[in-house]
Short mmCIF file of N, CA and C in Angstrom, two decimals:
data_model
loop_
_atom_site.label_atom_id
_atom_site.label_comp_id
_atom_site.label_asym_id
_atom_site.label_seq_id
_atom_site.Cartn_x
_atom_site.Cartn_y
_atom_site.Cartn_z
N UNK A 1 82.88 -30.32 33.36
CA UNK A 1 83.21 -29.78 34.58
C UNK A 1 82.25 -28.50 34.61
N UNK A 2 81.42 -28.05 35.57
CA UNK A 2 80.88 -27.04 36.05
C UNK A 2 80.99 -25.78 36.54
N UNK A 3 80.33 -24.55 36.39
CA UNK A 3 81.00 -23.34 36.36
C UNK A 3 81.55 -23.29 37.86
N UNK A 4 81.00 -23.98 39.05
CA UNK A 4 81.52 -23.97 40.54
C UNK A 4 82.65 -24.63 40.70
N UNK A 5 83.03 -25.59 39.33
CA UNK A 5 84.50 -26.45 39.76
C UNK A 5 85.52 -25.59 39.25
N UNK A 6 85.24 -24.56 38.22
CA UNK A 6 86.86 -23.70 37.51
C UNK A 6 87.16 -22.76 38.79
N UNK A 7 88.52 -22.83 38.39
CA UNK A 7 89.07 -21.97 39.35
C UNK A 7 88.91 -20.12 39.30
N UNK A 8 88.80 -19.61 40.10
CA UNK A 8 88.58 -18.24 39.71
C UNK A 8 89.68 -17.07 39.46
N UNK A 9 89.84 -16.21 38.30
CA UNK A 9 90.87 -15.46 38.34
C UNK A 9 91.41 -14.80 39.25
N UNK A 10 92.93 -14.83 39.62
CA UNK A 10 93.52 -14.12 40.66
C UNK A 10 93.68 -15.21 41.70
N UNK A 11 93.40 -16.52 41.53
CA UNK A 11 93.39 -17.56 42.38
C UNK A 11 95.05 -17.93 42.63
N UNK A 12 95.27 -19.15 43.66
CA UNK A 12 96.53 -19.19 43.68
C UNK A 12 97.57 -19.59 42.64
N UNK A 13 97.10 -19.89 41.48
CA UNK A 13 97.60 -20.43 40.25
C UNK A 13 97.91 -19.13 39.58
N UNK A 14 97.45 -17.99 39.53
CA UNK A 14 97.68 -16.84 38.82
C UNK A 14 97.74 -15.74 39.49
N UNK A 15 98.81 -14.97 38.80
CA UNK A 15 99.14 -13.54 39.65
C UNK A 15 97.94 -12.62 40.08
N UNK A 16 98.27 -11.93 40.97
CA UNK A 16 97.09 -11.02 41.29
C UNK A 16 96.70 -9.96 40.69
N UNK A 17 97.47 -9.28 39.97
CA UNK A 17 97.80 -8.32 38.70
C UNK A 17 98.35 -8.53 37.36
N UNK A 18 97.82 -8.04 36.31
CA UNK A 18 98.29 -8.21 35.11
C UNK A 18 98.72 -7.00 34.46
N UNK A 19 99.14 -6.98 33.29
CA UNK A 19 99.34 -5.85 32.41
C UNK A 19 101.05 -5.26 32.97
N UNK A 20 101.30 -4.32 32.22
CA UNK A 20 102.54 -4.20 32.05
C UNK A 20 103.20 -3.78 33.44
N UNK A 21 102.66 -2.79 34.32
CA UNK A 21 103.21 -2.51 35.80
C UNK A 21 103.65 -3.71 36.46
N UNK A 22 102.28 -4.81 36.45
CA UNK A 22 102.62 -5.77 37.57
C UNK A 22 103.82 -6.74 36.85
N UNK A 23 104.20 -6.75 35.64
CA UNK A 23 105.22 -7.64 35.33
C UNK A 23 106.86 -7.28 35.59
N UNK A 24 106.72 -5.50 36.17
CA UNK A 24 108.00 -5.30 36.31
C UNK A 24 108.59 -5.74 37.65
N UNK A 25 110.09 -6.26 37.91
CA UNK A 25 110.35 -6.64 39.15
C UNK A 25 110.43 -5.54 40.14
N UNK A 26 110.38 -4.24 39.72
CA UNK A 26 110.03 -3.18 40.64
C UNK A 26 108.72 -2.80 41.17
N UNK A 27 107.58 -3.54 40.45
CA UNK A 27 106.69 -3.24 40.83
C UNK A 27 105.66 -2.93 42.41
N UNK A 28 105.33 -2.05 43.03
CA UNK A 28 104.84 -2.33 44.40
C UNK A 28 103.79 -2.98 44.65
N UNK A 29 103.66 -3.70 45.75
CA UNK A 29 102.59 -4.92 46.16
C UNK A 29 101.36 -4.08 45.77
N UNK A 30 100.26 -4.95 45.72
CA UNK A 30 98.83 -4.18 45.49
C UNK A 30 98.61 -4.20 47.04
N UNK A 31 97.63 -3.63 47.55
CA UNK A 31 97.36 -3.40 48.81
C UNK A 31 95.63 -3.31 48.71
N UNK A 32 95.01 -3.92 49.75
CA UNK A 32 93.42 -4.03 49.90
C UNK A 32 93.28 -2.54 50.55
N UNK A 33 92.22 -1.63 49.85
CA UNK A 33 92.05 -0.71 50.94
C UNK A 33 90.39 -0.55 51.20
N UNK A 34 90.23 -0.70 52.58
CA UNK A 34 89.02 -0.40 53.26
C UNK A 34 88.60 0.75 54.07
N UNK A 35 87.54 1.38 53.33
CA UNK A 35 87.06 2.50 53.93
C UNK A 35 86.04 2.85 54.89
N UNK A 36 86.07 2.85 55.79
CA UNK A 36 84.74 2.78 56.46
C UNK A 36 83.63 4.18 56.81
N UNK A 37 82.75 4.02 56.28
CA UNK A 37 82.27 5.66 55.92
C UNK A 37 81.34 5.67 57.33
N UNK A 38 80.50 4.73 57.74
CA UNK A 38 79.65 4.80 58.78
C UNK A 38 79.90 6.24 60.01
N UNK A 39 80.94 6.36 60.00
CA UNK A 39 81.39 7.38 60.91
C UNK A 39 80.72 8.77 60.15
N UNK A 40 81.18 8.85 58.85
CA UNK A 40 80.86 10.04 58.05
C UNK A 40 79.20 9.94 57.66
N UNK A 41 78.67 8.93 57.71
CA UNK A 41 77.05 8.95 57.58
C UNK A 41 76.16 9.27 58.77
N UNK A 42 76.97 9.12 60.11
CA UNK A 42 76.37 9.38 61.37
C UNK A 42 76.55 10.92 61.44
N UNK A 43 77.67 11.41 60.88
CA UNK A 43 77.87 13.12 60.94
C UNK A 43 77.02 13.72 60.09
N UNK A 44 76.94 12.97 59.26
CA UNK A 44 76.07 13.64 57.83
C UNK A 44 74.52 13.98 58.31
N UNK A 45 74.07 12.68 58.78
CA UNK A 45 72.60 13.05 59.54
C UNK A 45 72.58 13.65 60.44
N UNK A 46 73.34 13.80 61.29
CA UNK A 46 73.60 14.93 62.61
C UNK A 46 73.26 16.47 62.03
N UNK A 47 74.33 16.31 60.32
CA UNK A 47 73.82 17.63 60.27
C UNK A 47 72.84 18.28 59.47
N UNK A 48 72.10 17.17 58.57
CA UNK A 48 70.69 17.07 58.22
C UNK A 48 69.93 17.26 59.25
N UNK A 49 69.78 16.58 60.45
CA UNK A 49 68.65 16.95 61.53
C UNK A 49 69.02 18.56 61.99
N UNK A 50 70.15 18.68 62.05
CA UNK A 50 70.67 20.25 62.31
C UNK A 50 70.01 21.16 61.85
N UNK A 51 69.86 21.06 60.77
CA UNK A 51 69.61 21.95 59.33
C UNK A 51 68.18 21.98 59.38
N UNK A 52 67.66 20.63 59.52
CA UNK A 52 65.93 20.75 59.33
C UNK A 52 65.44 21.52 60.64
N UNK A 53 66.39 21.93 61.80
CA UNK A 53 66.11 22.41 63.30
C UNK A 53 65.30 21.86 63.82
N UNK A 54 64.98 22.27 65.26
CA UNK A 54 64.30 21.74 66.29
C UNK A 54 62.44 21.59 66.03
N UNK A 55 62.06 22.68 65.60
CA UNK A 55 60.63 22.56 65.26
C UNK A 55 60.26 21.91 63.97
N UNK A 56 61.39 21.01 63.29
CA UNK A 56 60.79 20.33 62.09
C UNK A 56 59.97 19.14 62.79
N UNK A 57 58.42 18.91 61.56
CA UNK A 57 57.58 18.21 62.48
C UNK A 57 57.40 16.76 61.21
N UNK A 58 57.74 15.84 61.28
CA UNK A 58 57.70 14.90 60.11
C UNK A 58 56.56 14.42 60.10
N UNK A 59 55.66 14.35 60.86
CA UNK A 59 54.58 13.99 60.28
C UNK A 59 53.69 15.30 59.63
N UNK A 60 54.04 16.44 60.03
CA UNK A 60 53.71 17.54 59.41
C UNK A 60 54.02 17.87 57.98
N UNK A 61 55.18 17.29 57.86
CA UNK A 61 55.63 17.30 56.43
C UNK A 61 55.30 16.30 55.58
N UNK A 62 54.96 14.90 56.38
CA UNK A 62 54.20 13.99 55.33
C UNK A 62 52.79 14.64 55.09
N UNK A 63 51.96 14.99 56.14
CA UNK A 63 50.64 15.40 55.87
C UNK A 63 50.94 16.81 54.72
N UNK A 64 51.48 17.39 54.60
CA UNK A 64 51.46 18.04 53.28
C UNK A 64 52.25 17.66 51.83
N UNK A 65 53.23 16.51 51.86
CA UNK A 65 53.41 15.73 50.83
C UNK A 65 51.95 15.15 50.34
N UNK A 66 51.17 14.63 51.12
CA UNK A 66 49.91 14.03 50.83
C UNK A 66 49.07 15.16 50.25
N UNK A 67 48.98 15.97 50.70
CA UNK A 67 48.02 17.19 50.29
C UNK A 67 48.33 17.80 48.95
N UNK A 68 49.95 17.81 48.65
CA UNK A 68 50.50 18.21 47.64
C UNK A 68 50.13 17.63 46.34
N UNK A 69 49.75 15.78 46.88
CA UNK A 69 49.85 14.82 45.47
C UNK A 69 48.40 14.94 45.42
N UNK A 70 47.49 15.17 46.39
CA UNK A 70 46.02 15.01 46.32
C UNK A 70 45.85 16.30 45.29
N UNK A 71 46.10 17.68 45.28
CA UNK A 71 46.32 18.69 44.65
C UNK A 71 46.61 18.60 43.00
N UNK A 72 48.08 17.60 43.29
CA UNK A 72 48.57 17.71 41.57
C UNK A 72 47.80 16.87 41.06
N UNK A 73 47.12 15.88 41.48
CA UNK A 73 46.38 14.69 40.45
C UNK A 73 45.05 15.15 40.88
N UNK A 74 44.46 16.45 41.16
CA UNK A 74 42.88 16.69 41.30
C UNK A 74 42.64 17.43 39.76
N UNK A 75 41.25 17.02 39.69
CA UNK A 75 40.62 17.95 38.31
C UNK A 75 41.12 17.27 37.22
N UNK A 76 41.24 15.96 37.15
CA UNK A 76 42.03 15.36 35.85
C UNK A 76 41.05 15.32 35.03
N UNK A 77 41.05 15.50 33.69
CA UNK A 77 40.22 14.96 32.82
C UNK A 77 39.94 13.76 32.24
N UNK A 78 38.99 13.24 31.76
CA UNK A 78 38.84 11.60 31.57
C UNK A 78 40.09 10.95 30.95
N UNK A 79 40.96 11.46 30.32
CA UNK A 79 41.87 11.14 29.24
C UNK A 79 43.23 11.17 30.29
N UNK A 80 43.58 12.32 30.93
CA UNK A 80 44.58 12.34 32.24
C UNK A 80 44.26 11.27 33.21
N UNK A 81 43.18 11.17 33.87
CA UNK A 81 42.75 9.86 34.66
C UNK A 81 43.08 8.49 34.06
N UNK A 82 42.58 8.25 32.79
CA UNK A 82 43.30 7.00 32.52
C UNK A 82 44.93 7.01 32.30
N UNK A 83 45.51 7.88 31.80
CA UNK A 83 46.85 8.08 32.01
C UNK A 83 47.62 7.86 33.32
N UNK A 84 46.84 8.46 34.33
CA UNK A 84 47.11 8.17 35.64
C UNK A 84 46.91 7.01 36.45
N UNK A 85 46.02 6.13 35.90
CA UNK A 85 45.76 4.90 36.21
C UNK A 85 46.64 3.69 35.53
N UNK A 86 46.68 4.56 34.29
CA UNK A 86 47.86 3.43 34.02
C UNK A 86 49.32 3.01 34.60
N UNK A 87 49.58 4.60 35.05
CA UNK A 87 50.91 4.72 35.46
C UNK A 87 50.79 4.28 37.02
N UNK A 88 49.84 4.38 37.70
CA UNK A 88 49.58 3.38 39.01
C UNK A 88 49.51 2.17 38.60
N UNK A 89 49.13 1.36 37.75
CA UNK A 89 49.06 -0.23 37.54
C UNK A 89 50.46 -0.62 37.23
N UNK A 90 51.18 0.17 36.68
CA UNK A 90 52.44 -0.09 36.18
C UNK A 90 53.41 0.15 37.33
N UNK A 91 52.79 0.78 38.19
CA UNK A 91 54.07 0.84 39.39
C UNK A 91 54.88 2.28 39.43
N UNK A 92 54.53 3.17 38.32
CA UNK A 92 55.36 4.38 37.97
C UNK A 92 54.98 5.28 39.27
N UNK A 93 53.90 5.33 39.41
CA UNK A 93 53.37 6.25 40.62
C UNK A 93 52.71 5.18 42.05
N UNK A 94 52.80 5.86 42.85
CA UNK A 94 52.33 4.88 43.98
C UNK A 94 50.92 4.96 44.41
N UNK A 95 50.33 3.97 44.80
CA UNK A 95 48.78 3.93 44.67
C UNK A 95 48.34 4.57 45.95
N UNK A 96 47.86 5.01 45.66
CA UNK A 96 46.87 6.17 47.37
C UNK A 96 45.45 5.74 47.34
N UNK A 97 45.03 5.54 48.42
CA UNK A 97 43.48 5.69 48.44
C UNK A 97 42.87 4.37 47.78
N UNK A 98 41.91 4.81 47.29
CA UNK A 98 41.05 4.22 46.19
C UNK A 98 41.97 4.00 44.70
N UNK A 99 42.92 4.41 44.27
CA UNK A 99 43.84 4.42 43.33
C UNK A 99 43.30 5.54 42.14
N UNK A 100 42.59 6.09 42.63
CA UNK A 100 41.94 7.07 41.61
C UNK A 100 42.43 8.56 42.21
N UNK A 101 42.90 9.51 41.00
CA UNK A 101 43.10 10.85 41.60
C UNK A 101 41.92 11.54 42.37
N UNK A 102 42.14 12.48 43.37
CA UNK A 102 41.43 13.13 43.99
C UNK A 102 40.47 13.97 42.85
N UNK A 103 39.01 14.25 43.33
CA UNK A 103 38.44 14.90 42.11
C UNK A 103 38.21 16.14 42.68
#
């Protein structure tokens, strides 16, 4: 018998719940609970965009992040550059430009 032929727990031959509470005759039936958070997610995104303001420029923000990244990894010593290159090749840091820190 393969693992695909085995009956799954909770199938028609087994009770849906187990334990002391499920064995009681007065135990309430189990209920599937489904919560759709998509409306909440859209509201959250609207609040985020509202908090950023109408003058938020995502392209300028990205350029600022790129400039900060270049500044952070500029002027590295030979040993620091080696560690940086190892982190990039290991996938810990993203590859940027030619893969070397800015000079």
